[in-house]
Short mmCIF file of C-alpha atoms in Angstrom, two decimals:
data_model
loop_
_atom_site.label_atom_id
_atom_site.label_comp_id
_atom_site.label_asym_id
_atom_site.label_seq_id
_atom_site.Cartn_x
_atom_site.Cartn_y
_atom_site.Cartn_z
CA MET A 707 115.36 113.98 51.04
CA PHE A 708 117.92 111.31 51.99
CA LEU A 709 117.48 112.12 55.67
CA ASN A 710 113.72 111.64 55.34
CA LEU A 711 114.26 108.31 53.62
CA PHE A 712 116.69 107.23 56.35
CA ASP A 713 114.14 108.25 58.98
CA GLU A 714 111.44 106.15 57.35
CA ILE A 715 113.68 103.10 57.02
CA ALA A 716 114.85 103.47 60.62
CA LEU A 717 111.26 103.82 61.84
CA VAL A 718 109.97 100.74 60.02
CA SER A 719 112.92 98.53 60.92
CA GLY A 720 112.91 99.84 64.49
CA VAL A 721 109.22 99.01 64.98
CA LEU A 722 109.76 95.54 63.50
CA ILE A 723 112.74 94.87 65.76
CA LYS A 724 110.88 96.06 68.87
CA ALA A 725 107.87 93.87 68.07
CA ILE A 726 109.96 90.74 67.54
CA SER A 727 112.11 91.51 70.60
CA LEU A 728 108.99 91.96 72.73
CA TYR A 729 107.67 88.59 71.54
CA PHE A 730 110.84 86.76 72.59
CA VAL A 731 111.03 88.60 75.91
CA LEU A 732 107.45 87.65 76.76
CA MET A 733 108.09 84.03 75.78
CA CYS A 734 111.18 83.94 78.00
CA LEU A 735 109.24 85.19 81.02
CA PHE A 736 106.93 82.18 81.00
CA PHE A 737 109.67 80.10 82.65
CA LEU A 738 108.51 81.85 85.85
CA LYS A 739 105.04 80.31 85.51
CA PRO A 740 104.45 77.75 88.27
CA VAL A 741 104.09 74.19 87.08
CA LYS A 742 102.44 71.30 88.86
CA PRO A 743 104.48 68.08 88.89
CA LYS A 744 102.87 65.35 86.81
CA GLU A 745 102.57 61.77 87.85
CA THR A 746 104.29 59.68 85.22
CA SER A 747 104.68 56.00 84.53
CA GLY A 748 106.57 54.19 81.82
CA SER A 749 105.42 51.66 79.26
CA ARG A 750 108.78 50.00 78.49
CA THR A 751 109.34 51.52 75.07
CA SER A 752 111.90 49.73 72.89
CA PHE A 753 114.47 52.27 71.66
CA ALA A 754 116.79 52.45 68.68
CA CYS A 755 119.56 55.00 69.18
CA VAL A 756 120.82 56.33 65.84
CA ILE A 757 124.17 58.10 65.40
CA ALA A 758 125.62 59.46 62.16
CA ALA A 759 129.40 59.56 62.61
CA ARG A 760 132.19 61.01 60.49
CA ASN A 761 135.74 60.47 61.79
CA GLU A 762 134.61 60.13 65.41
CA GLU A 763 136.91 57.31 66.56
CA MET A 764 137.93 59.24 69.68
CA VAL A 765 134.41 59.71 71.07
CA ILE A 766 131.94 57.27 69.55
CA GLY A 767 132.76 54.47 72.00
CA ARG A 768 131.89 56.54 75.06
CA LEU A 769 128.51 57.51 73.64
CA VAL A 770 127.63 53.91 72.77
CA GLU A 771 128.70 52.76 76.24
CA SER A 772 126.58 55.45 77.95
CA LEU A 773 123.55 54.44 75.85
CA LEU A 774 123.95 50.79 76.77
CA ASP A 775 124.71 51.55 80.44
CA GLN A 776 121.19 52.73 81.27
CA ASP A 777 118.94 52.21 84.25
CA TYR A 778 116.56 50.54 81.82
CA PRO A 779 116.02 46.98 80.51
CA PRO A 780 119.01 46.37 78.20
CA GLU A 781 116.97 44.19 75.84
CA LEU A 782 114.92 47.28 74.93
CA ILE A 783 117.94 49.33 73.77
CA LYS A 784 119.66 49.01 70.41
CA VAL A 785 122.40 51.32 69.15
CA PHE A 786 123.03 51.91 65.45
CA VAL A 787 126.02 53.86 64.14
CA ILE A 788 126.15 55.18 60.56
CA PRO A 789 129.80 55.74 59.59
CA ASN A 790 130.09 58.01 56.57
CA ASN A 791 133.06 59.64 54.83
CA CYS A 792 135.35 58.18 57.49
CA THR A 793 139.11 57.94 57.16
CA ASP A 794 139.71 56.65 60.70
CA ARG A 795 138.53 53.66 62.76
CA THR A 796 135.09 54.98 63.73
CA GLU A 797 133.34 51.77 62.66
CA GLU A 798 135.69 49.54 64.64
CA ALA A 799 135.38 51.70 67.77
CA ALA A 800 131.57 51.68 67.54
CA LYS A 801 131.39 47.90 67.08
CA LYS A 802 133.80 47.32 69.96
CA ALA A 803 131.55 49.40 72.27
CA GLY A 804 128.49 47.34 71.31
CA ALA A 805 126.82 49.19 68.41
CA GLU A 806 125.40 47.73 65.22
CA ILE A 807 126.68 49.28 61.99
CA ILE A 808 124.54 50.65 59.17
CA ARG A 809 126.50 51.23 55.98
CA VAL A 810 125.45 53.90 53.50
CA ARG A 811 126.08 54.01 49.79
CA GLY A 812 126.72 56.91 47.47
CA PRO A 813 127.61 60.50 48.37
CA VAL A 814 126.72 61.81 51.83
CA ARG A 815 126.74 65.64 51.87
CA THR A 816 124.90 66.19 55.12
CA LYS A 817 123.80 64.35 58.22
CA GLY A 818 120.32 64.24 56.69
CA ASP A 819 121.64 62.19 53.75
CA ALA A 820 123.06 59.57 56.13
CA LEU A 821 119.84 59.43 58.15
CA ASN A 822 117.75 59.11 55.01
CA GLN A 823 119.58 55.94 54.00
CA ALA A 824 119.67 54.53 57.52
CA PHE A 825 115.94 54.92 58.13
CA GLY A 826 115.27 53.25 54.82
CA GLN A 827 116.62 50.13 56.54
CA LEU A 828 115.46 50.73 60.12
CA MET A 829 111.80 51.38 59.28
CA ARG A 830 111.45 47.76 58.17
CA ARG A 831 112.17 46.51 61.69
CA ASP A 832 109.13 45.86 63.88
CA ASP A 833 111.07 45.43 67.15
CA ILE A 834 111.49 49.20 67.60
CA ASP A 835 108.93 51.56 69.16
CA ALA A 836 110.87 54.83 69.06
CA PHE A 837 114.06 56.32 67.65
CA LEU A 838 116.53 58.59 69.46
CA LEU A 839 119.06 60.72 67.53
CA PHE A 840 122.46 61.77 68.88
CA ASP A 841 125.69 63.34 67.74
CA ALA A 842 128.77 61.14 68.04
CA ASP A 843 130.43 63.33 70.69
CA ASN A 844 127.49 63.10 73.10
CA ILE A 845 127.11 61.22 76.38
CA VAL A 846 123.74 60.71 78.10
CA ASP A 847 122.56 60.47 81.68
CA ARG A 848 121.85 56.98 83.05
CA ASN A 849 118.13 57.81 83.43
CA TYR A 850 117.81 59.05 79.84
CA MET A 851 115.77 56.12 78.50
CA LYS A 852 113.55 56.03 81.56
CA ALA A 853 112.66 59.71 81.14
CA MET A 854 112.02 59.31 77.41
CA ASP A 855 109.90 56.22 78.07
CA GLU A 856 107.71 58.23 80.45
CA ALA A 857 107.27 60.97 77.84
CA PHE A 858 106.22 58.53 75.12
CA ALA A 859 103.89 56.77 77.58
CA GLY A 860 102.29 60.18 78.18
CA GLY A 861 101.37 60.50 74.51
CA ALA A 862 104.34 62.32 73.00
CA GLN A 863 105.08 61.68 69.34
CA VAL A 864 108.33 63.67 69.38
CA THR A 865 110.61 64.40 72.34
CA LYS A 866 113.48 66.79 73.10
CA SER A 867 116.05 66.31 75.86
CA ARG A 868 117.97 68.90 77.84
CA ILE A 869 121.48 69.69 76.55
CA GLU A 870 124.45 70.53 78.75
CA ALA A 871 128.07 71.12 77.78
CA LYS A 872 130.30 68.11 78.40
CA ASN A 873 133.46 70.22 78.68
CA PRO A 874 132.43 73.61 80.13
CA TYR A 875 135.69 74.26 82.00
CA VAL A 876 138.19 73.56 79.20
CA SER A 877 138.08 77.05 77.68
CA TRP A 878 135.99 80.19 77.76
CA VAL A 879 134.52 79.17 74.38
CA SER A 880 133.24 75.79 75.59
CA GLY A 881 131.99 77.49 78.76
CA CYS A 882 130.00 79.97 76.67
CA TYR A 883 128.37 77.06 74.87
CA GLY A 884 127.25 75.77 78.25
CA LEU A 885 125.62 79.11 79.02
CA TYR A 886 124.11 79.24 75.53
CA TYR A 887 122.60 75.76 75.92
CA ASN A 888 120.99 76.89 79.15
CA ILE A 889 119.39 79.85 77.36
CA PHE A 890 117.65 77.31 75.15
CA ASN A 891 116.88 74.97 78.04
CA LEU A 892 115.33 77.65 80.20
CA PHE A 893 113.98 80.39 77.94
CA PHE A 894 113.15 78.51 74.74
CA ASN A 895 112.07 75.08 75.93
CA GLU A 896 111.11 75.25 79.61
CA SER A 897 109.15 78.49 79.16
CA ARG A 898 107.27 77.12 76.16
CA ALA A 899 106.52 73.81 77.86
CA ARG A 900 104.85 75.67 80.72
CA ILE A 901 102.28 77.24 78.39
CA GLY A 902 101.75 74.26 76.13
CA ILE A 903 103.92 75.29 73.18
CA ALA A 904 106.27 72.76 71.63
CA PRO A 905 109.99 72.97 72.51
CA LYS A 906 112.54 73.63 69.77
CA LEU A 907 114.22 70.56 68.30
CA ILE A 908 117.47 72.45 67.76
CA GLY A 909 120.59 70.49 68.57
CA THR A 910 121.08 66.89 69.56
CA GLY A 911 118.97 64.60 71.74
CA LEU A 912 115.62 64.31 69.99
CA GLY A 913 113.33 61.30 69.69
CA PHE A 914 110.24 60.25 67.78
CA ARG A 915 107.91 57.28 67.55
CA ARG A 916 108.40 54.71 64.80
CA ASP A 917 104.86 55.18 63.47
CA LEU A 918 105.59 58.87 62.87
CA ILE A 919 108.58 58.17 60.66
CA LEU A 920 106.54 55.51 58.86
CA GLU A 921 103.83 58.06 58.12
CA LYS A 922 106.46 60.49 56.83
CA GLY A 923 107.93 57.79 54.59
CA GLY A 924 111.36 58.03 56.21
CA TRP A 925 113.79 60.80 57.02
CA ASN A 926 113.40 63.40 54.29
CA THR A 927 115.39 66.51 55.27
CA VAL A 928 117.47 68.19 52.57
CA THR A 929 119.07 71.20 54.31
CA ILE A 930 122.22 71.34 56.41
CA ALA A 931 120.05 72.11 59.49
CA GLU A 932 118.23 68.77 59.58
CA ASP A 933 117.06 69.24 63.18
CA THR A 934 115.33 72.57 62.49
CA GLU A 935 113.85 71.29 59.23
CA PHE A 936 112.45 68.24 61.02
CA ASN A 937 111.07 70.58 63.70
CA ALA A 938 109.24 72.67 61.10
CA ASP A 939 107.81 69.55 59.45
CA CYS A 940 106.53 68.27 62.81
CA VAL A 941 104.83 71.61 63.51
CA LEU A 942 103.25 71.60 60.04
CA GLU A 943 101.96 68.09 60.68
CA HIS A 944 100.65 69.09 64.14
CA CYS A 945 102.70 66.47 65.98
CA ARG A 946 102.69 66.37 69.76
CA ILE A 947 106.21 67.47 70.80
CA SER A 948 107.27 67.15 74.45
CA TRP A 949 110.11 68.74 76.41
CA VAL A 950 111.86 66.13 78.60
CA PRO A 951 114.25 67.99 80.97
CA LYS A 952 114.96 64.84 83.01
CA ALA A 953 116.66 63.31 79.96
CA VAL A 954 120.08 64.97 79.78
CA THR A 955 122.44 64.94 76.79
CA TYR A 956 126.00 66.15 77.32
CA ASP A 957 127.50 67.70 74.18
CA GLU A 958 131.23 68.28 73.57
CA ALA A 959 131.49 71.97 72.67
CA PRO A 960 134.24 73.54 70.53
CA VAL A 961 137.11 74.89 72.60
CA ASP A 962 138.56 77.53 70.26
CA LEU A 963 136.95 80.64 68.81
CA ARG A 964 137.75 79.93 65.16
CA THR A 965 135.96 76.57 65.20
CA SER A 966 133.05 78.09 67.08
CA LEU A 967 132.63 80.86 64.51
CA LYS A 968 132.60 78.36 61.64
CA GLN A 969 130.10 76.13 63.40
CA ARG A 970 127.71 78.90 64.40
CA ARG A 971 127.82 80.50 60.96
CA ARG A 972 126.78 77.11 59.58
CA TRP A 973 123.96 76.90 62.12
CA ALA A 974 122.70 80.39 61.20
CA GLY A 975 122.92 79.67 57.48
CA GLY A 976 121.16 76.35 57.92
CA ILE A 977 118.23 77.97 59.73
CA MET A 978 118.02 80.56 56.96
CA GLU A 979 117.82 77.70 54.43
CA VAL A 980 115.00 76.12 56.40
CA ALA A 981 113.20 79.47 56.64
CA LYS A 982 113.30 79.80 52.85
CA GLU A 983 111.81 76.32 52.47
CA LYS A 984 109.29 76.24 55.31
CA VAL A 985 108.01 79.77 56.12
CA PRO A 986 105.76 79.80 53.01
CA ASP A 987 104.29 76.44 54.11
CA LEU A 988 103.78 77.73 57.65
CA LEU A 989 102.00 80.83 56.34
CA THR A 990 99.73 78.65 54.20
CA GLU A 991 98.95 76.38 57.16
CA LEU A 992 97.92 79.41 59.22
CA ARG A 993 94.75 79.57 57.11
CA THR A 994 93.53 76.37 58.74
CA MET A 995 93.40 78.21 62.10
CA LYS A 996 94.79 75.09 63.78
CA ASP A 997 97.64 75.27 66.31
CA LEU A 998 98.19 78.97 65.58
CA ARG A 999 100.55 79.43 68.52
CA GLN A 1000 102.78 76.59 67.34
CA LEU A 1001 102.87 77.83 63.75
CA ILE A 1002 103.60 81.44 64.69
CA ASP A 1003 106.27 80.44 67.20
CA MET A 1004 108.01 78.21 64.64
CA MET A 1005 108.08 81.09 62.15
CA MET A 1006 109.57 83.39 64.77
CA ILE A 1007 112.35 80.88 65.44
CA LEU A 1008 113.09 80.53 61.73
CA ILE A 1009 113.34 84.27 61.13
CA MET A 1010 115.61 84.87 64.13
CA PRO A 1011 118.87 84.97 62.11
CA HIS A 1012 117.22 87.36 59.64
CA PHE A 1013 116.05 89.46 62.57
CA GLN A 1014 119.61 89.81 63.82
CA VAL A 1015 120.68 91.02 60.37
CA VAL A 1016 117.80 93.51 60.19
CA SER A 1017 118.77 94.82 63.63
CA LEU A 1018 121.90 96.29 62.01
CA ILE A 1019 119.85 98.66 59.83
CA PRO A 1020 118.63 101.18 62.45
CA THR A 1021 122.03 100.98 64.16
CA ALA A 1022 123.84 101.84 60.91
CA ILE A 1023 121.39 104.67 60.17
CA MET A 1024 121.77 106.11 63.66
CA LEU A 1025 125.58 106.03 63.47
CA THR A 1026 125.49 107.65 60.04
CA TYR A 1027 123.25 110.39 61.40
CA VAL A 1028 125.53 110.97 64.42
CA ILE A 1029 128.62 111.21 62.20
CA TYR A 1030 126.83 113.58 59.82
CA SER A 1031 125.52 115.81 62.61
CA TYR A 1032 128.16 115.64 65.35
CA GLY A 1033 131.31 114.14 63.86
CA ILE A 1034 133.28 110.94 64.18
CA LEU A 1035 134.43 111.50 67.79
CA ARG A 1036 130.87 111.77 69.09
CA CYS A 1037 130.01 108.62 67.15
CA LEU A 1038 132.91 106.70 68.67
CA LEU A 1039 131.87 107.83 72.14
CA LEU A 1040 128.32 106.64 71.52
CA VAL A 1041 129.57 103.26 70.30
CA ALA A 1042 131.85 102.90 73.34
CA VAL A 1043 129.03 103.68 75.78
CA SER A 1044 126.63 101.29 74.00
CA LEU A 1045 129.17 98.47 73.99
CA ALA A 1046 129.99 99.03 77.66
CA ALA A 1047 126.30 98.89 78.60
CA SER A 1048 125.82 95.74 76.51
CA TYR A 1049 128.87 94.14 78.10
CA VAL A 1050 127.60 94.76 81.64
CA GLY A 1051 124.09 93.51 80.82
CA ILE A 1052 125.16 90.35 79.02
CA THR A 1053 127.79 89.52 81.63
CA ALA A 1054 125.16 89.81 84.36
CA GLY A 1055 122.91 87.52 82.34
CA GLY A 1056 125.75 85.02 81.96
CA LEU A 1057 126.28 85.02 85.72
CA VAL A 1058 122.59 84.29 86.35
CA LEU A 1059 122.64 81.50 83.76
CA SER A 1060 125.70 79.97 85.40
CA ILE A 1061 124.10 80.05 88.84
CA ARG A 1062 120.97 78.34 87.51
CA SER A 1063 122.96 75.73 85.59
CA PRO A 1064 124.68 72.55 86.89
CA TYR A 1065 128.10 74.13 86.33
CA ARG A 1066 130.42 75.29 89.09
CA THR A 1067 130.16 79.07 88.82
CA ALA A 1068 133.69 79.79 90.08
CA GLU A 1069 135.14 77.73 87.22
CA MET A 1070 132.87 79.48 84.72
CA THR A 1071 134.39 82.92 85.39
CA ARG A 1072 136.21 83.15 82.04
CA ALA A 1073 133.07 82.11 80.17
CA ILE A 1074 130.91 84.62 82.04
CA LEU A 1075 133.31 87.49 81.33
CA MET A 1076 133.58 86.54 77.64
CA PHE A 1077 129.90 85.72 77.16
CA PRO A 1078 129.22 89.18 75.64
CA VAL A 1079 131.77 88.44 72.90
CA PHE A 1080 130.15 85.07 72.22
CA THR A 1081 126.65 86.57 72.18
CA LEU A 1082 127.34 89.66 70.07
CA SER A 1083 129.35 87.63 67.54
CA TRP A 1084 126.06 86.09 66.40
CA ILE A 1085 125.20 89.33 64.59
CA PRO A 1086 128.12 89.37 62.10
CA LEU A 1087 127.83 85.60 61.73
CA CYS A 1088 124.19 85.91 60.70
CA LEU A 1089 125.15 88.70 58.30
CA MET A 1090 127.84 86.49 56.73
CA ALA A 1091 125.38 83.61 56.45
CA ALA A 1092 122.83 85.89 54.77
CA VAL A 1093 125.41 87.11 52.24
CA LYS A 1094 127.46 83.97 51.62
CA GLY A 1095 125.22 81.14 52.76
CA SER A 1096 125.89 78.48 55.37
CA GLY A 1097 129.20 77.37 53.88
CA THR A 1098 130.44 73.81 53.62
CA TRP A 1099 130.49 71.27 56.42
CA VAL A 1100 133.71 71.41 58.42
CA GLN A 1101 134.66 68.61 60.77
CA ILE A 1102 135.01 69.53 64.43
CA ARG A 1103 137.73 67.47 66.06
CA HIS A 1104 136.49 65.80 69.23
CA THR A 1105 138.82 64.32 71.80
CA GLY A 1106 136.48 63.01 74.49
CA SER A 1107 139.16 63.88 77.04
CA VAL A 1108 136.64 65.55 79.34
CA SER A 1109 133.30 63.97 80.03
CA PRO A 1110 130.70 63.47 82.77
CA ARG A 1111 131.48 60.66 85.16
CA THR A 1112 129.00 58.34 86.81
CA VAL A 1113 128.78 58.66 90.59
CA SER A 1114 126.51 57.21 93.23
CA CYS A 1115 124.23 59.64 95.05
CA ALA A 1116 121.67 58.48 97.60
CA GLY A 1117 121.56 55.09 95.95
CA LYS A 1118 120.95 56.55 92.48
CA HIS A 1119 123.33 56.83 89.56
CA VAL A 1120 123.70 60.32 88.14
CA ARG A 1121 126.15 62.06 85.83
CA GLU A 1122 128.37 64.72 87.32
CA LEU A 1123 130.23 67.31 85.24
CA CYS A 1124 133.97 67.05 85.82
#
């Protein structure tokens, strides 16, 4: 009786996992679809760059300087920093670099709380066409504003830039983040852009027009994953979201495993919070039969952490069956073979990602060899997030000691990873 029940559970969960896996595999393959280059022209959008910062004295100045040092009319760029819960000299460092300060009042639990108060003030300004959001540890390419301007001139309401690791060679952990970012760049955003589906606004480097935030009545996210929540709201409101790969944001990745595990557990838990809030709304919106691809794709992204948890069910049932039928030694052998095969496959994938990325592959060797550990660790992290929630916000110490440098290449300024 119990074996029959196990068989039924394994069958149902197995079919569900295969269906979801097939969906993501097919979506990934669309990056191979040829794309015709588009002729673009700018409209000279006026930008307000908004940065919520908590104890970021060491890095905030470099971000502000990179935002003001653009190949773009300086009078069209304003930088606003929102210091919150700071015990260091973040505000002084931001002002020294050229930023304006927005002060918030009352408790700030999440980044969304700080943005909510800031946009309450910024929306009243009529000298801003579009807003760009960054994390304090970022640095941007010199052509960032120009690329975003072209996207908004082309009709975009919301934009997403490409993310690269700022410190990929410091440790194998930061290198793995670089590979992970390129999974999103290539298989989540580039592939979707080529078939007309909106990119995912996960991570830093997103923008939106002022009139959109006016229509929404400000920044209204309540979860710890404010980027994903905003993404779901934009899909529900049928906004035009554009992928802008020419606009590059460099993000300082964690360099030690413990910090990485805490951060990624928080990410997984945050997406689960958003799924709880937004999947019912997405299902309701499906009845309108409008933008079905966007709605379905957003739901698939939101259920991804749950999917990784569910993937443990057939595995656990299979191992239980092997132990019951053949003993513990046979089970251990099966686990060893499966892990070895996974290691080889994921390592090969990491090598391909490194080759296709802007990183120097020889210096990414440690990250490539450890990429299976980084990738497979998502499964227990999602399980922990499902059981215990996203946890509390934990500050990640940024040093800014490694960053892209500006070099001259064929008369053009570009950022080079160093």
